[in-house]
Coordinates of C-alpha atoms in Angstrom, one line a residue:
X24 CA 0.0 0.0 0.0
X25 CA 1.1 3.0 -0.6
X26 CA 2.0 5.7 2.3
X27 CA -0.5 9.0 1.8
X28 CA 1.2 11.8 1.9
X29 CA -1.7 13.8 3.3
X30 CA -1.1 12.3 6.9
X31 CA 2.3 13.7 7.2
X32 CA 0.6 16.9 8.5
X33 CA -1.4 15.5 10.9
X34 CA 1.8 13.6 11.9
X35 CA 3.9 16.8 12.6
X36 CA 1.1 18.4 14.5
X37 CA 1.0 15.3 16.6
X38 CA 4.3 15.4 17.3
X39 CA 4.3 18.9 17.9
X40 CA 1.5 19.0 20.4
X41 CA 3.0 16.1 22.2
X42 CA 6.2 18.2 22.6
X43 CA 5.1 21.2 23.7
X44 CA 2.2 19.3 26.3
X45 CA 6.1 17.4 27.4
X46 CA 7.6 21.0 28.0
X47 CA 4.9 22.6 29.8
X48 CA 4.2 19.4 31.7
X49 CA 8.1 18.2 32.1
X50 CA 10.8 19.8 31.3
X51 CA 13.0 21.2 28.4
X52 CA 15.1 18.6 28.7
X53 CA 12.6 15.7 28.0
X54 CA 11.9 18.0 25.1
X55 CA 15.6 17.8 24.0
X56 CA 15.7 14.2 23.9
X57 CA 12.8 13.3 21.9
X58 CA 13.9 16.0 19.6
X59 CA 17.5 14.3 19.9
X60 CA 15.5 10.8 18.9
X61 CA 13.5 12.6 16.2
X62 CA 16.8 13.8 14.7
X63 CA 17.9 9.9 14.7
X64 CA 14.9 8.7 13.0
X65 CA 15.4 10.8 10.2
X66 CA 19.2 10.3 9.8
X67 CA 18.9 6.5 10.0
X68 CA 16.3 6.4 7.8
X69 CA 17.6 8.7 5.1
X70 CA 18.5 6.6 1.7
X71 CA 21.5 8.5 1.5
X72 CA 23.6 8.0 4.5
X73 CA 22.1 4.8 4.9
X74 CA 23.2 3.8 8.2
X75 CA 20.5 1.1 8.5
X76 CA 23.1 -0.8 6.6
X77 CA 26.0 -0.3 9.6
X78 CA 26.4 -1.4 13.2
X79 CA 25.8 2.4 14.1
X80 CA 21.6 2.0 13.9
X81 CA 21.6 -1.3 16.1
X82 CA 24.1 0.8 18.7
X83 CA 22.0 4.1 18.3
X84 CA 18.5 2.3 18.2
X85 CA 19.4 0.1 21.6
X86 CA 20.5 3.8 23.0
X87 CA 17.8 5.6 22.2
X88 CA 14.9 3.0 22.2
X89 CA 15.8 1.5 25.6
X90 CA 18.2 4.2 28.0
X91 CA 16.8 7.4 26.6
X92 CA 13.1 6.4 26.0
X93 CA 13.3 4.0 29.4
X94 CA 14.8 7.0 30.8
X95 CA 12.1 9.2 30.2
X96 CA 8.9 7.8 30.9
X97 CA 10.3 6.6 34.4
X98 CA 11.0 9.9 35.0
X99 CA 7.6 11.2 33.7
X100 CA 6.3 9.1 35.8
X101 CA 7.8 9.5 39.2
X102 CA 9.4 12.5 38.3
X103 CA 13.0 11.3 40.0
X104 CA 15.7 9.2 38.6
X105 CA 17.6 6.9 40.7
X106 CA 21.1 5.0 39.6
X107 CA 19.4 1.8 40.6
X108 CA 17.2 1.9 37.6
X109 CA 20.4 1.3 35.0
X110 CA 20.3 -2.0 36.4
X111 CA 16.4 -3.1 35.5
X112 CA 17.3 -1.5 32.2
X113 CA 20.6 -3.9 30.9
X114 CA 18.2 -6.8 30.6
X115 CA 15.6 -5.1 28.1
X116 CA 18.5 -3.9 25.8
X117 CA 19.1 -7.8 25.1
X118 CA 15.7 -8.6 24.5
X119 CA 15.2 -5.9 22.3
X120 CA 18.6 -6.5 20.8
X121 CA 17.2 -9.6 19.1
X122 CA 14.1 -7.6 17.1
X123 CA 16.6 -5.1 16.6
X124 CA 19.0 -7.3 14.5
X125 CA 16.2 -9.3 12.8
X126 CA 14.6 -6.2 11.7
X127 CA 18.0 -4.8 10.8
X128 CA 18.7 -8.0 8.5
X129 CA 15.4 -7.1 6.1
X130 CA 16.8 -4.0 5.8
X131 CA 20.2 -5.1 4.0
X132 CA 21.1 -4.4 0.2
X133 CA 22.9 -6.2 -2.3
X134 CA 26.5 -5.0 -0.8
X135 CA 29.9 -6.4 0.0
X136 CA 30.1 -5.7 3.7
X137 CA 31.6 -8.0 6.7
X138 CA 28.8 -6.7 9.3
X139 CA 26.3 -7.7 6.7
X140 CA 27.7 -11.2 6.2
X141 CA 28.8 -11.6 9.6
X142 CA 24.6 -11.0 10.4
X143 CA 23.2 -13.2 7.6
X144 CA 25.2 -16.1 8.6
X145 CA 24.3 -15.9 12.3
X146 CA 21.5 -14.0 12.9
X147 CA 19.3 -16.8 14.1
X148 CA 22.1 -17.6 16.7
X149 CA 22.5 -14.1 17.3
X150 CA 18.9 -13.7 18.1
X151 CA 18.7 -16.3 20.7
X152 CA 21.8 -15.6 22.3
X153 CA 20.6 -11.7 22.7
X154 CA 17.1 -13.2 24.2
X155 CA 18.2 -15.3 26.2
X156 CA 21.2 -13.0 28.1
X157 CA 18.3 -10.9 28.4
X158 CA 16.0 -13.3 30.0
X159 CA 18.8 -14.9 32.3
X160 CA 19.7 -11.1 33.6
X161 CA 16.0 -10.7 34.4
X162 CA 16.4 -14.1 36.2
X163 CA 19.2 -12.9 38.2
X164 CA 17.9 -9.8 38.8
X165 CA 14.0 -10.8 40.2
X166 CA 16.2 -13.3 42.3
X167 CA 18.2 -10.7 43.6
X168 CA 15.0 -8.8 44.7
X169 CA 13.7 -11.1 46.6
X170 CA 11.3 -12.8 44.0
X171 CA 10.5 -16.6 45.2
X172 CA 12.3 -19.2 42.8
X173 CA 8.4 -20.5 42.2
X174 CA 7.4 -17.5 40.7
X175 CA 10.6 -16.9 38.5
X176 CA 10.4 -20.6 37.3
X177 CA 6.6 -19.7 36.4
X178 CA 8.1 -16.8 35.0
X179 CA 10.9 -18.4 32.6
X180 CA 8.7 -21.4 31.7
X181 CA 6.4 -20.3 29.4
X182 CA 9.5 -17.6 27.8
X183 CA 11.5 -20.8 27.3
X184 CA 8.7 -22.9 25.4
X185 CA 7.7 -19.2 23.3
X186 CA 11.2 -19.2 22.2
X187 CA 11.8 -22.9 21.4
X188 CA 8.7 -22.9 18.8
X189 CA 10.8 -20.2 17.3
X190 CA 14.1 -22.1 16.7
X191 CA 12.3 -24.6 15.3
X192 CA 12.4 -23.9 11.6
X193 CA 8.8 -25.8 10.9
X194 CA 7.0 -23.8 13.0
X195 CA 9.0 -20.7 11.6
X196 CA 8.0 -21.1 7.9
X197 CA 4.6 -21.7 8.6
X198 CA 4.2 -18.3 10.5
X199 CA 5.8 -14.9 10.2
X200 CA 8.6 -14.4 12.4
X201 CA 8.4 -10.7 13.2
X202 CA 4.8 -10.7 14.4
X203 CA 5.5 -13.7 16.8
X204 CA 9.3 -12.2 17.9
X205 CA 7.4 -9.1 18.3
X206 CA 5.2 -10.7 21.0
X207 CA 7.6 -13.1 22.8
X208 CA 9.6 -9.3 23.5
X209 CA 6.3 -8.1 24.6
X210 CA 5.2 -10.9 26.8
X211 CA 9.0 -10.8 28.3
X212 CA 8.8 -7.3 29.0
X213 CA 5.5 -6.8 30.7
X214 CA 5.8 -9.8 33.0
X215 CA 8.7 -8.3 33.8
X216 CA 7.5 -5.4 34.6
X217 CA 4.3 -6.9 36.6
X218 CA 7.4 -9.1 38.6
X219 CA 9.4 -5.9 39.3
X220 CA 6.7 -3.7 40.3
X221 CA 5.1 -6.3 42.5
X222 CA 7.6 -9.1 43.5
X223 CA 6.1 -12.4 44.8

């Protein structure tokens, strides 16, 4: 389908509106950020620098999509920052790691490039590993607070069959990939979320 061109102004008035509600609500800071995050958007996505092609928009995206944004609504929210939070945040930039490179593969040309051939040859590996560092920091880390073994194994269970159907490669051609990474990442990520928030 093609994209119509008559929502781009509804876009930028979004955006704008959202901005100035963050500034008068928030801070100018916030504000900078987003705008900071705006400005990456339309670098990485512009077809001439084309630095969805490098190591630069997995780094940037991770950055951006997991400190800055995690960053920001936590402090939206509770208006404070505290150094502990860093620490809840290292899992999710694993998990997301592995959408990250499987969206980033889709995105490759017909080039000569050792990053590109490095990530077509392993990005399946690449995936899982990312995931499940993620996972196992989350592990850790709901252990460390407290969080009974009972509910962490009820926790990792159903994550660990989720990701299984996904290395199987039956079960992969039969369904698209993306839509069912997307919501293993999601599934990780709230319960995550639920189990920080309120540890059993």
């Amino acid at each position: 389908m093609a994209y119509p061109s008559i929502l781009n102004p509804i876009y930028w008035a979004a955006m704008l509106i959202v901005l100035l509600l963050i500034w008068t609500t928030v801070n100018w800071l916030s504000v900078g950020l987003l705008l900071l995050y705006l400005l990456f958007i339309f670098i990485a996505y512009n077809p001439a620098l084309r630095m969805e092609q490098s190591v630069f928009y997995v780094v940037l995206q991770l950055f951006f999509k997991v400190i800055i944004l995690g960053y920001l609504s936590y402090y939206i929210q509770t208006r404070f920052l505290e150094w502990d939070f860093i620490g809840y945040v290292i899992p999710n930039i694993f998990i997301l790691l592995s959408l990250v490179i499987y969206r980033q593969r889709g995105m490759f040309m017909e080039e000569d490039s050792r990053y590109q051939y490095f990530i077509e040859l392993y990005y399946l590996p690449l995936i899982s590993i990312s995931y499940a560092v993620g996972t196992i920091s989350i592990i850790i880390l709901l252990l460390v607070q407290s969080v009974t073994f009972t509910t962490v194994f009820l926790y990792a269970l159903p994550l660990l069959g989720l990701f299984v159907l996904l290395v199987l490669k039956k079960f992969r051609i039969s369904m698209r990939m993306d839509n069912y990474l997307n919501l293993i990442i999601l599934i990780t990520i709230v319960l995550y979320a639920i189990l920080v928030q309120y540890p059993a």
